[in-house]
mmCIF file of C-alpha atoms in Angstrom:
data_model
loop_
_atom_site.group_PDB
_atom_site.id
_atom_site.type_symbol
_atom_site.label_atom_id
_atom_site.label_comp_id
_atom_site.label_asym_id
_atom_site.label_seq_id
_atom_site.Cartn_x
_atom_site.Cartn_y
_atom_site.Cartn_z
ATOM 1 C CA UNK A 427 -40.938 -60.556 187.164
ATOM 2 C CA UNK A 428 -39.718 -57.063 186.406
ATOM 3 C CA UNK A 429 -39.686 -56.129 182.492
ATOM 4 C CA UNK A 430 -37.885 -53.160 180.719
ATOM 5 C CA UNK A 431 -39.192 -51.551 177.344
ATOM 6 C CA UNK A 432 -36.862 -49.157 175.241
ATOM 7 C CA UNK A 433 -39.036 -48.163 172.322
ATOM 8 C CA UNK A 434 -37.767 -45.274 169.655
ATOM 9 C CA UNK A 435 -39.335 -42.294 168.574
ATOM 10 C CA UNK A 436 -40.569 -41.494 164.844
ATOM 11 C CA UNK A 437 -40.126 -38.871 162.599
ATOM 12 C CA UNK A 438 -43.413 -38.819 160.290
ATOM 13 C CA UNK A 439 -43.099 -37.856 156.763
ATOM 14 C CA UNK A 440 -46.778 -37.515 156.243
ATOM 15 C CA UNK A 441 -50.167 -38.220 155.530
ATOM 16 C CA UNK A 442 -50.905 -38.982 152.106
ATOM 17 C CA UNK A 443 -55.201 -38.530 151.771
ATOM 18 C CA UNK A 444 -56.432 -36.428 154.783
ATOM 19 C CA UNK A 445 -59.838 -36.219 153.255
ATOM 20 C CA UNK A 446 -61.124 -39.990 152.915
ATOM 21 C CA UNK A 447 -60.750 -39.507 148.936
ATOM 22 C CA UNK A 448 -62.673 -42.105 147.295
ATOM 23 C CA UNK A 449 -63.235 -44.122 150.294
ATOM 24 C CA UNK A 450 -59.931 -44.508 151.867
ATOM 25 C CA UNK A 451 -58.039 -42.560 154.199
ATOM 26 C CA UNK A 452 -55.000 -41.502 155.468
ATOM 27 C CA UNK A 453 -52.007 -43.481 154.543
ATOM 28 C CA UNK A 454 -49.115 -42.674 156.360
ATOM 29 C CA UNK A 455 -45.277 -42.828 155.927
ATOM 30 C CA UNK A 456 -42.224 -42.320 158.435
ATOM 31 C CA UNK A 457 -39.412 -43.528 160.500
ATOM 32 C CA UNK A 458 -38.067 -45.044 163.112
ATOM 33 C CA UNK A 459 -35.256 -43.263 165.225
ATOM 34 C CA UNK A 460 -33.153 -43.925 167.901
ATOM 35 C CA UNK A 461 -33.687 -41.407 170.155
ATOM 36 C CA UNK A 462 -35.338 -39.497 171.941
ATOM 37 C CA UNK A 463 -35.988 -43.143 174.253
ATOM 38 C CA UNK A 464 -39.684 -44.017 175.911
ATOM 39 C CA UNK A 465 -38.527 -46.434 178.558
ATOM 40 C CA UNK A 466 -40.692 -48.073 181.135
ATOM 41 C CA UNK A 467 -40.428 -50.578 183.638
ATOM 42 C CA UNK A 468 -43.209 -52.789 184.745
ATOM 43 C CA UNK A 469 -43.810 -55.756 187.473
ATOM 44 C CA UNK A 470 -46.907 -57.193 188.732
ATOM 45 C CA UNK A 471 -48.525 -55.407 191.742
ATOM 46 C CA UNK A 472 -52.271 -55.481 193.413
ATOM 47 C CA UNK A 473 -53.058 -52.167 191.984
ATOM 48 C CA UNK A 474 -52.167 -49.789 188.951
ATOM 49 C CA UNK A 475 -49.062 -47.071 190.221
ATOM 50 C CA UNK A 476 -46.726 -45.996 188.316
ATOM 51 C CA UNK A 477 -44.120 -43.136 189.417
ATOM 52 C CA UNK A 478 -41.330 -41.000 187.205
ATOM 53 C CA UNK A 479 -42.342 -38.812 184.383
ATOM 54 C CA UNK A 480 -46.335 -38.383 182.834
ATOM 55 C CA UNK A 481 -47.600 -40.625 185.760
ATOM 56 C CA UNK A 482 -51.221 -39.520 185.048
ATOM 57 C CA UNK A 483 -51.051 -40.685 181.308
ATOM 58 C CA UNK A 484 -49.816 -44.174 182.501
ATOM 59 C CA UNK A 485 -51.729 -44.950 185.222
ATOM 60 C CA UNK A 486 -54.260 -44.725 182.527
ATOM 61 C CA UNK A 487 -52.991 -46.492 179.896
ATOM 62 C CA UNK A 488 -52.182 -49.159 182.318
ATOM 63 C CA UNK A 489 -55.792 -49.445 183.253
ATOM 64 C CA UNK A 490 -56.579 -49.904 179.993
ATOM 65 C CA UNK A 491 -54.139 -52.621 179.502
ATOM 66 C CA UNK A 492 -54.719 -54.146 182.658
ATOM 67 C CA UNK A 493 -58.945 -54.283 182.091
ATOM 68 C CA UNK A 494 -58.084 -55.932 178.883
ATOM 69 C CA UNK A 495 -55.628 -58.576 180.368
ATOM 70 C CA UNK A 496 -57.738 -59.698 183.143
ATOM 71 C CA UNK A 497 -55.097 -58.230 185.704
ATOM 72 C CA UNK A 498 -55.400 -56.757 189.133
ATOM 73 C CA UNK A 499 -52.527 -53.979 188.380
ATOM 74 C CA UNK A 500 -49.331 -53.406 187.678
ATOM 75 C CA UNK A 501 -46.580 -50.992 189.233
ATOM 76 C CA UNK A 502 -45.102 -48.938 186.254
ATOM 77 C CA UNK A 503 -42.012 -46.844 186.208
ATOM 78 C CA UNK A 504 -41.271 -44.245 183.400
ATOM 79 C CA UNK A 505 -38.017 -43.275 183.323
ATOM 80 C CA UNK A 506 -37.919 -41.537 179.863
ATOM 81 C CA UNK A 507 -39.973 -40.657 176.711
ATOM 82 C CA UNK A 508 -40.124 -37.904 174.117
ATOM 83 C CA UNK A 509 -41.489 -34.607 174.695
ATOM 84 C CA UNK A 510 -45.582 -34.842 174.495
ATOM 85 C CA UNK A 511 -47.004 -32.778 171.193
ATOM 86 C CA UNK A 512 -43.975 -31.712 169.331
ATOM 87 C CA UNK A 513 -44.302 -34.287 166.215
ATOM 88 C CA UNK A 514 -41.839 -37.442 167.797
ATOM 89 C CA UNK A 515 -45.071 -40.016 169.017
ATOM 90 C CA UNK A 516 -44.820 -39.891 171.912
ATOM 91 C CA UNK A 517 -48.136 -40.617 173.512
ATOM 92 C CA UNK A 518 -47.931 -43.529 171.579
ATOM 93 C CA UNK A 519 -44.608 -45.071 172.769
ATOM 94 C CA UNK A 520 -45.738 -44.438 175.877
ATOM 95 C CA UNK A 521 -49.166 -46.427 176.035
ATOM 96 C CA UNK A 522 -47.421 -49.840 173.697
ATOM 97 C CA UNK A 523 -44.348 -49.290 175.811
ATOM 98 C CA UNK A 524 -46.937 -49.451 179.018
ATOM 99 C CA UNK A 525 -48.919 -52.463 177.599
ATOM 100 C CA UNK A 526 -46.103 -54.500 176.215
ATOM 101 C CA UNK A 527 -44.347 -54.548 179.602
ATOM 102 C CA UNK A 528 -47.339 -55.371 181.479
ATOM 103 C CA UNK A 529 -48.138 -58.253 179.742
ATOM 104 C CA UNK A 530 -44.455 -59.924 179.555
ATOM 105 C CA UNK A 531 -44.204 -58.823 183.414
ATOM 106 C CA UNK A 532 -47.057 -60.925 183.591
ATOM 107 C CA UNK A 533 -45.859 -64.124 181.258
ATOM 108 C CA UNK A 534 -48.450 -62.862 178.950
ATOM 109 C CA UNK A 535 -48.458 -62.741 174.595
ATOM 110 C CA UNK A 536 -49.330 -59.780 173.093
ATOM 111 C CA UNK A 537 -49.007 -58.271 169.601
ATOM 112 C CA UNK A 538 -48.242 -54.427 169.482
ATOM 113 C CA UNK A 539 -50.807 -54.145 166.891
ATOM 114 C CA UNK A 540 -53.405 -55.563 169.609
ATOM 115 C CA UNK A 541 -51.614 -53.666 172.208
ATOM 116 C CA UNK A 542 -52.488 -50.544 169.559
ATOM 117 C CA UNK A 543 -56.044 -50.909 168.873
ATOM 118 C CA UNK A 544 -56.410 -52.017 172.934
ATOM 119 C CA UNK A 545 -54.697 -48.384 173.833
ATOM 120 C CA UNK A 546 -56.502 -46.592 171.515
ATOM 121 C CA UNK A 547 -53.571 -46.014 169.164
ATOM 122 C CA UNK A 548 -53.176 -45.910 164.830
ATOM 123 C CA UNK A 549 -56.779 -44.120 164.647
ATOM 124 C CA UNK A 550 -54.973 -42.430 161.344
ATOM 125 C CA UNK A 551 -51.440 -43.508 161.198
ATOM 126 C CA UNK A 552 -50.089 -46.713 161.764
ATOM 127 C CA UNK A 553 -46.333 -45.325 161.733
ATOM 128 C CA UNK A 554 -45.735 -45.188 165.738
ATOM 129 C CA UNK A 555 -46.860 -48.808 166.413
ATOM 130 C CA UNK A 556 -44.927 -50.248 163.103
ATOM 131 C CA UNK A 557 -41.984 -48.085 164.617
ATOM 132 C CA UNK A 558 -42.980 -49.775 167.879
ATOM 133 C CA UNK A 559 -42.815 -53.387 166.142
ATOM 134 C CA UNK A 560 -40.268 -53.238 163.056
ATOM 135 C CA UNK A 561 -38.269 -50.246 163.291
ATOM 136 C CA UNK A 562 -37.464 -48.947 159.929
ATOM 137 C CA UNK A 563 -38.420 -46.863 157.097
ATOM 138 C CA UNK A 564 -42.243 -47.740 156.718
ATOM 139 C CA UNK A 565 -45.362 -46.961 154.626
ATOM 140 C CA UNK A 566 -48.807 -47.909 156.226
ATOM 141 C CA UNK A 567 -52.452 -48.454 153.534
ATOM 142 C CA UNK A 568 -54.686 -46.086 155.334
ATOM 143 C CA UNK A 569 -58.383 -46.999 156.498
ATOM 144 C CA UNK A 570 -60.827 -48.331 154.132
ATOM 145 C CA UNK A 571 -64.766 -49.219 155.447
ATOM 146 C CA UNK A 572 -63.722 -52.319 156.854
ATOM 147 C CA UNK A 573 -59.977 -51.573 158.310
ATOM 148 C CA UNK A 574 -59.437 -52.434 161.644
ATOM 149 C CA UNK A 575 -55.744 -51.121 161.798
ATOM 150 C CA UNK A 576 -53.800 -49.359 158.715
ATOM 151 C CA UNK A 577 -51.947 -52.316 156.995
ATOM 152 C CA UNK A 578 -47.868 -52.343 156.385
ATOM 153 C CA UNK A 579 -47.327 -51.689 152.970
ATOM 154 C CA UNK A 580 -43.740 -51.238 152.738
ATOM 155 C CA UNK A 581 -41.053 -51.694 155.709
ATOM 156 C CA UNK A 582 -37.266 -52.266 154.976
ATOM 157 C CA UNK A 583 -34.460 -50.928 157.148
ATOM 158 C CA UNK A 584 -32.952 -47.360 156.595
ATOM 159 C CA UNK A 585 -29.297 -46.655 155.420
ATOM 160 C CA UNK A 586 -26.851 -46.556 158.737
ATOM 161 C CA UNK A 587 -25.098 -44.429 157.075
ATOM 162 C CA UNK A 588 -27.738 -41.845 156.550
ATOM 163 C CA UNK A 589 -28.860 -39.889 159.891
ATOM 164 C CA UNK A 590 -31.341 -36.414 160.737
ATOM 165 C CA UNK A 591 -30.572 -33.357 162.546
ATOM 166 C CA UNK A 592 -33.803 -33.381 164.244
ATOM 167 C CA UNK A 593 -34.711 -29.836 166.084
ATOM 168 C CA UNK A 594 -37.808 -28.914 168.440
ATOM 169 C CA UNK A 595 -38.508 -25.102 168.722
ATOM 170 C CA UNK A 596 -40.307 -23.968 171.571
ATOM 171 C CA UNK A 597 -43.898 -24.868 171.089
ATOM 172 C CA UNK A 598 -46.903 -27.761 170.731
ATOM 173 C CA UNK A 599 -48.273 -29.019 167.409
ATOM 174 C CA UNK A 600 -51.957 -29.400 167.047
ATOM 175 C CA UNK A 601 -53.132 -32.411 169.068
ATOM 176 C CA UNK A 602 -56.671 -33.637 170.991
ATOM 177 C CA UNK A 603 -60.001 -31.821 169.437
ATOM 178 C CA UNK A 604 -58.194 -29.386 167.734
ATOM 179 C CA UNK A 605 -56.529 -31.915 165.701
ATOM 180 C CA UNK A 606 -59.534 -34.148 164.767
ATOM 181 C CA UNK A 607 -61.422 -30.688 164.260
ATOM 182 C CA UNK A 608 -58.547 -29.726 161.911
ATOM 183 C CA UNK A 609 -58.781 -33.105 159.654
ATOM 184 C CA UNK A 610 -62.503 -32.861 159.741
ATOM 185 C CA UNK A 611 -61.826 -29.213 157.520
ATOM 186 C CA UNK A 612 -59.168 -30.304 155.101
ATOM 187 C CA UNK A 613 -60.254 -30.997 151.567
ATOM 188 C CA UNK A 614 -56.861 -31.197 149.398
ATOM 189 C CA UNK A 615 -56.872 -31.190 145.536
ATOM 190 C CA UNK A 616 -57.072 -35.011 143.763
ATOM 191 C CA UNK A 617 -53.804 -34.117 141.936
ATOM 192 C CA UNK A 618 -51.814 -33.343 145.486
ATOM 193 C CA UNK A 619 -52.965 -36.943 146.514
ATOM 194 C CA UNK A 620 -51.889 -38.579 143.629
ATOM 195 C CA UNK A 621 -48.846 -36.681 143.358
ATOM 196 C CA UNK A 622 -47.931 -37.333 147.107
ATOM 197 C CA UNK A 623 -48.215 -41.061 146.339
ATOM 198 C CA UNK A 624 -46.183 -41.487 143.263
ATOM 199 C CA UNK A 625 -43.192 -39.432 144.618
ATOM 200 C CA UNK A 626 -43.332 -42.607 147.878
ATOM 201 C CA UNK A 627 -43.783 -45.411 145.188
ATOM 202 C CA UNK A 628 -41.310 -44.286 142.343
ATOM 203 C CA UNK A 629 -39.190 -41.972 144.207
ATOM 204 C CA UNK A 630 -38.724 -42.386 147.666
ATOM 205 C CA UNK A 631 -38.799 -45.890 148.148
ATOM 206 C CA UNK A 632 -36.299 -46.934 144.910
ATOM 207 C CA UNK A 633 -34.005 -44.007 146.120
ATOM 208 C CA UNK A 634 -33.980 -45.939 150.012
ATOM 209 C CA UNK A 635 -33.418 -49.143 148.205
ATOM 210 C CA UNK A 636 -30.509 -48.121 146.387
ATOM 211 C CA UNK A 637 -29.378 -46.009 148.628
ATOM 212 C CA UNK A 638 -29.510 -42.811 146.900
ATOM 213 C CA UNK A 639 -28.721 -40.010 149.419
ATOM 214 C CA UNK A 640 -29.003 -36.797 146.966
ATOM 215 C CA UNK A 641 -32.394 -38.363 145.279
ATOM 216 C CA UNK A 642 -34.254 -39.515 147.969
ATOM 217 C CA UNK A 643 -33.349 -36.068 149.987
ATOM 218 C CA UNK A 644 -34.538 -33.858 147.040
ATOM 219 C CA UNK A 645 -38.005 -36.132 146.909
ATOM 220 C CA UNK A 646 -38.129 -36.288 150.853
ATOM 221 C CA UNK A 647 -38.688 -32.481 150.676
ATOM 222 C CA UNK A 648 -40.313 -32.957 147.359
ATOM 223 C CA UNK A 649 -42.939 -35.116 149.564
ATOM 224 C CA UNK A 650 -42.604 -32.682 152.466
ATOM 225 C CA UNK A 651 -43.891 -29.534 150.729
ATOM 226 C CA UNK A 652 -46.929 -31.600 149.142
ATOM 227 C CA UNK A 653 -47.873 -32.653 152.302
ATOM 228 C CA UNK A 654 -47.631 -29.662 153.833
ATOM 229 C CA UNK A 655 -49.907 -27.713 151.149
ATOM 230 C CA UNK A 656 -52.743 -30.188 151.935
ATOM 231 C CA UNK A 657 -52.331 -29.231 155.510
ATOM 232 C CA UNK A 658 -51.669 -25.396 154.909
ATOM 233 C CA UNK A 659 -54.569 -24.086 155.549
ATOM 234 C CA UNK A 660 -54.987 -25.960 159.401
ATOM 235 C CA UNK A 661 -51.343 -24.964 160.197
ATOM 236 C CA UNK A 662 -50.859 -21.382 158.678
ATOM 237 C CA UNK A 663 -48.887 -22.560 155.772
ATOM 238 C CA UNK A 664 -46.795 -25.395 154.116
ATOM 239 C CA UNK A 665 -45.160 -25.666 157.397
ATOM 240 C CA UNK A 666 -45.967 -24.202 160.784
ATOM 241 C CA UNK A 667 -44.560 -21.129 161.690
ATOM 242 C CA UNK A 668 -41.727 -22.255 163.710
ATOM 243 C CA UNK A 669 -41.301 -25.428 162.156
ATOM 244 C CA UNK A 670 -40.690 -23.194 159.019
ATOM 245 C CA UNK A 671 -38.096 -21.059 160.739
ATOM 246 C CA UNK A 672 -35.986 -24.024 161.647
ATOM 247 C CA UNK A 673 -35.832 -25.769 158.119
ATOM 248 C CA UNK A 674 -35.089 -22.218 156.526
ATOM 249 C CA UNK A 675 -31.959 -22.291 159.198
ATOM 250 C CA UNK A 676 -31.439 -26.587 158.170
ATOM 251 C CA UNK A 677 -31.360 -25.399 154.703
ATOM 252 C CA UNK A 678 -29.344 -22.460 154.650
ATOM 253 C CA UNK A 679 -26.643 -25.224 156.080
ATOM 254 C CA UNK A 680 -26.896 -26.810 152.732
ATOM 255 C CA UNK A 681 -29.281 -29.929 153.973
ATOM 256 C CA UNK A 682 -31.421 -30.532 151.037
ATOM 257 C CA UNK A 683 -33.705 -33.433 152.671
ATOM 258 C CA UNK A 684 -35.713 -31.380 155.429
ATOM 259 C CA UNK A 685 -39.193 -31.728 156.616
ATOM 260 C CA UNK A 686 -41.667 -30.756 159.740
ATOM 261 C CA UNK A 687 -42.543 -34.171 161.770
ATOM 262 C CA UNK A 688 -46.824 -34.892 161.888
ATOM 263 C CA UNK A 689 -47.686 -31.202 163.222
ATOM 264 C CA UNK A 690 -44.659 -30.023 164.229
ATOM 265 C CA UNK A 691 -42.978 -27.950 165.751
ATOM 266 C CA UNK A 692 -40.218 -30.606 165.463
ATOM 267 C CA UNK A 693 -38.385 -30.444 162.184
ATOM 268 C CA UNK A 694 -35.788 -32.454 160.808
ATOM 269 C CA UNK A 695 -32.811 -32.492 158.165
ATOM 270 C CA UNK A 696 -30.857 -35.531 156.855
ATOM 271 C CA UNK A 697 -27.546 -36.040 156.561
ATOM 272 C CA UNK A 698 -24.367 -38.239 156.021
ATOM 273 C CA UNK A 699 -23.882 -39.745 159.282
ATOM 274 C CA UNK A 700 -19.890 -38.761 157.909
ATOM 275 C CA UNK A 701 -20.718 -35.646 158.212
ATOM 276 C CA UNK A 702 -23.032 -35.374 161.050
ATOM 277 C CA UNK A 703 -21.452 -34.037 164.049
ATOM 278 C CA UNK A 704 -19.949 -30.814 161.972
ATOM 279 C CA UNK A 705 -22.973 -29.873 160.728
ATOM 280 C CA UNK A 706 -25.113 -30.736 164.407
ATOM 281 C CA UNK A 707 -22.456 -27.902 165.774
ATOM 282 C CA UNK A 708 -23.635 -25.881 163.349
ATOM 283 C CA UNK A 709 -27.397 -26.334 163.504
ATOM 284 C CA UNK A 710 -26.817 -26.111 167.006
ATOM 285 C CA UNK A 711 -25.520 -22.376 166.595
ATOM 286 C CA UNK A 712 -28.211 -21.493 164.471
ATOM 287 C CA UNK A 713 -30.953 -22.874 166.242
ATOM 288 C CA UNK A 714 -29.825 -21.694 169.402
ATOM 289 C CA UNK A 715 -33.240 -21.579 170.649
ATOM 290 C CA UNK A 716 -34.511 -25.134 169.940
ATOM 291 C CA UNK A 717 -33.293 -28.323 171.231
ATOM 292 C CA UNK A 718 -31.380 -29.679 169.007
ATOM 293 C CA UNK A 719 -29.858 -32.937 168.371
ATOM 294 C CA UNK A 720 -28.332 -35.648 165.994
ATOM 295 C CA UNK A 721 -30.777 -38.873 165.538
ATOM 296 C CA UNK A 722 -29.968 -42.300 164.097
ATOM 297 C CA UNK A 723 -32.387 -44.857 162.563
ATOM 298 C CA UNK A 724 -33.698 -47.280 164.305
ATOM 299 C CA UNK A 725 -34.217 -50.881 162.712
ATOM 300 C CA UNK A 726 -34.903 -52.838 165.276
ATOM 301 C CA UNK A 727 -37.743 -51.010 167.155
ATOM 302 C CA UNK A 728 -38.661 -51.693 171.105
ATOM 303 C CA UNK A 729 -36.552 -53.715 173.005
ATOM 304 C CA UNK A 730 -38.055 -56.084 176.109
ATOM 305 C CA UNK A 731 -35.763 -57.128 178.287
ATOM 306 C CA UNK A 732 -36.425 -59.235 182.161
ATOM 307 C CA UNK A 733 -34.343 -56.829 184.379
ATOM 308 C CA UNK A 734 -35.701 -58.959 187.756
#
């Protein structure tokens, strides 16, 4: 049986404790979008292969899967995913796309959040695999001593009518040793944790749930620039540098909601979905450089299909 995963990207909005305060961590909040796609095909097969694009990272996330599973292999075939290390998830897409095709093309049950821990995903953030799972606007609980995988607080689908300008300038955010090495350094003021948090609990989320475009963009940057001081001094400053290039050009376009995605360099504006494709032409002339391009939310998350 040959299976077909479509899983969305994420835009992350932040992490809320990057020191451990008071014995729990992290605590993560973000978003499901449509686009850019990881999609990978799998069907049984005596040995692990897969062909198309990162073949090296999925041969060994299939490994890892296929250890787990009891299986002799599986032949994978990627035929899209997000760039690798500009701030969309990808890695993670990849490796639950990977391991929830292998074990339908198998007739096998498997949770994402499993498939997660299995792959070595949601260390810090659980925002990629609850993408992964739900879709949706979503707020994970962080680690505590005895978490085995950050818990959904909050998950409720975002506005249709509400989409992002999302743009990637040329670059990689910080990733692999020089990421933990970066969290290992930060030690944020109390107040910018506490701060962080009430603008998701009283701000954000009642602005998403009634559907308040102009509130919950002004405390979506609000949020942005707290986050973003905690992280200053790994990153150079509230933003990176060319992450803060491109939401000085968002802004000057009148987008009030803008913010860099995990570390960058992709950055992202939101917008009426009314008004979207006037003001993607011009983000697209002023960010001639970067890739730029017009993302919807996704409330569904991956899609498994049987293709043969």
């Amino acid at each position: 049986m040959k299976v077909k995963v479509s899983s969305p990207a994420r835009l992350h909005f932040g992490i809320l404790n990057p020191s451990e305060l008071e014995g729990r961590g992290y605590g993560s909040v973000g978003l499901a979008i449509d686009r850019p796609r990881t999609v990978v095909e799998a069907e049984p097969y005596g040995e692990v292969k897969a062909e198309g694009l990162r073949t090296e990272d999925a041969e060994n996330f299939a490994r890892k899967i296929t250890s787990t599973l009891g299986l002799r292999g599986v032949k994978l075939k990627v035929l899209s995913i997000a760039p690798v290390h500009v701030g969309l998830g990808s890695s993670t897409q990849l490796a639950l796309s990977i391991a929830m095709a292998t074990a339908k093309a198998h007739k096998l049950d498997l949770d994402p959040l499993e498939a997660s821990i299995v792959m070595g995903r949601g260390t810090r953030s659980g925002v990629g695999t609850y993408a992964f799972k739900h879709g949706g606007f979503i707020v994970d609980g962080g680690r505590g001593a005895n978490t085995s995988f950050p818990p959904l607080i909050f998950n409720h689908p975002f506005p249709e009518e509400w989409s992002f300008i999302v743009a990637i300038p040329k670059g990689l955010g910080l990733h692999g040793g020089g990421e933990a090495e970066a969290f290992r350094s930060l030690k944020p003021p109390k107040e910018l944790i506490y701060r962080a948090s009430y603008v998701i609990l009283l701000k954000l989320i009642p602005a998403l749930l009634e559907h308040d475009f102009e509130s919950f963009s002004k405390w979506l940057t609000e949020l942005q620039q707290i986050v973003g001081s905690m992280f200053s001094p790994a990153q150079g400053g509230v933003y990176g540098k060319p992450s803060q290039d491109a939401i000085e050009a968002l802004m000057s376009l009148g987008i009030k909601g803008v913010g860099q995605s995990s570390w960058g360099p992709s950055v992202y504006g939101l917008v009426e979905t009314k008004k979207a494709e006037e003001l993607l032409d011009e983000a697209e002339r002023a960010l001639s450089k970067a890739e730029v391009f017009l993302a919807h939310p996704d409330n569904v998350g991956a899609r498994v299909e049987v293709v043969g």
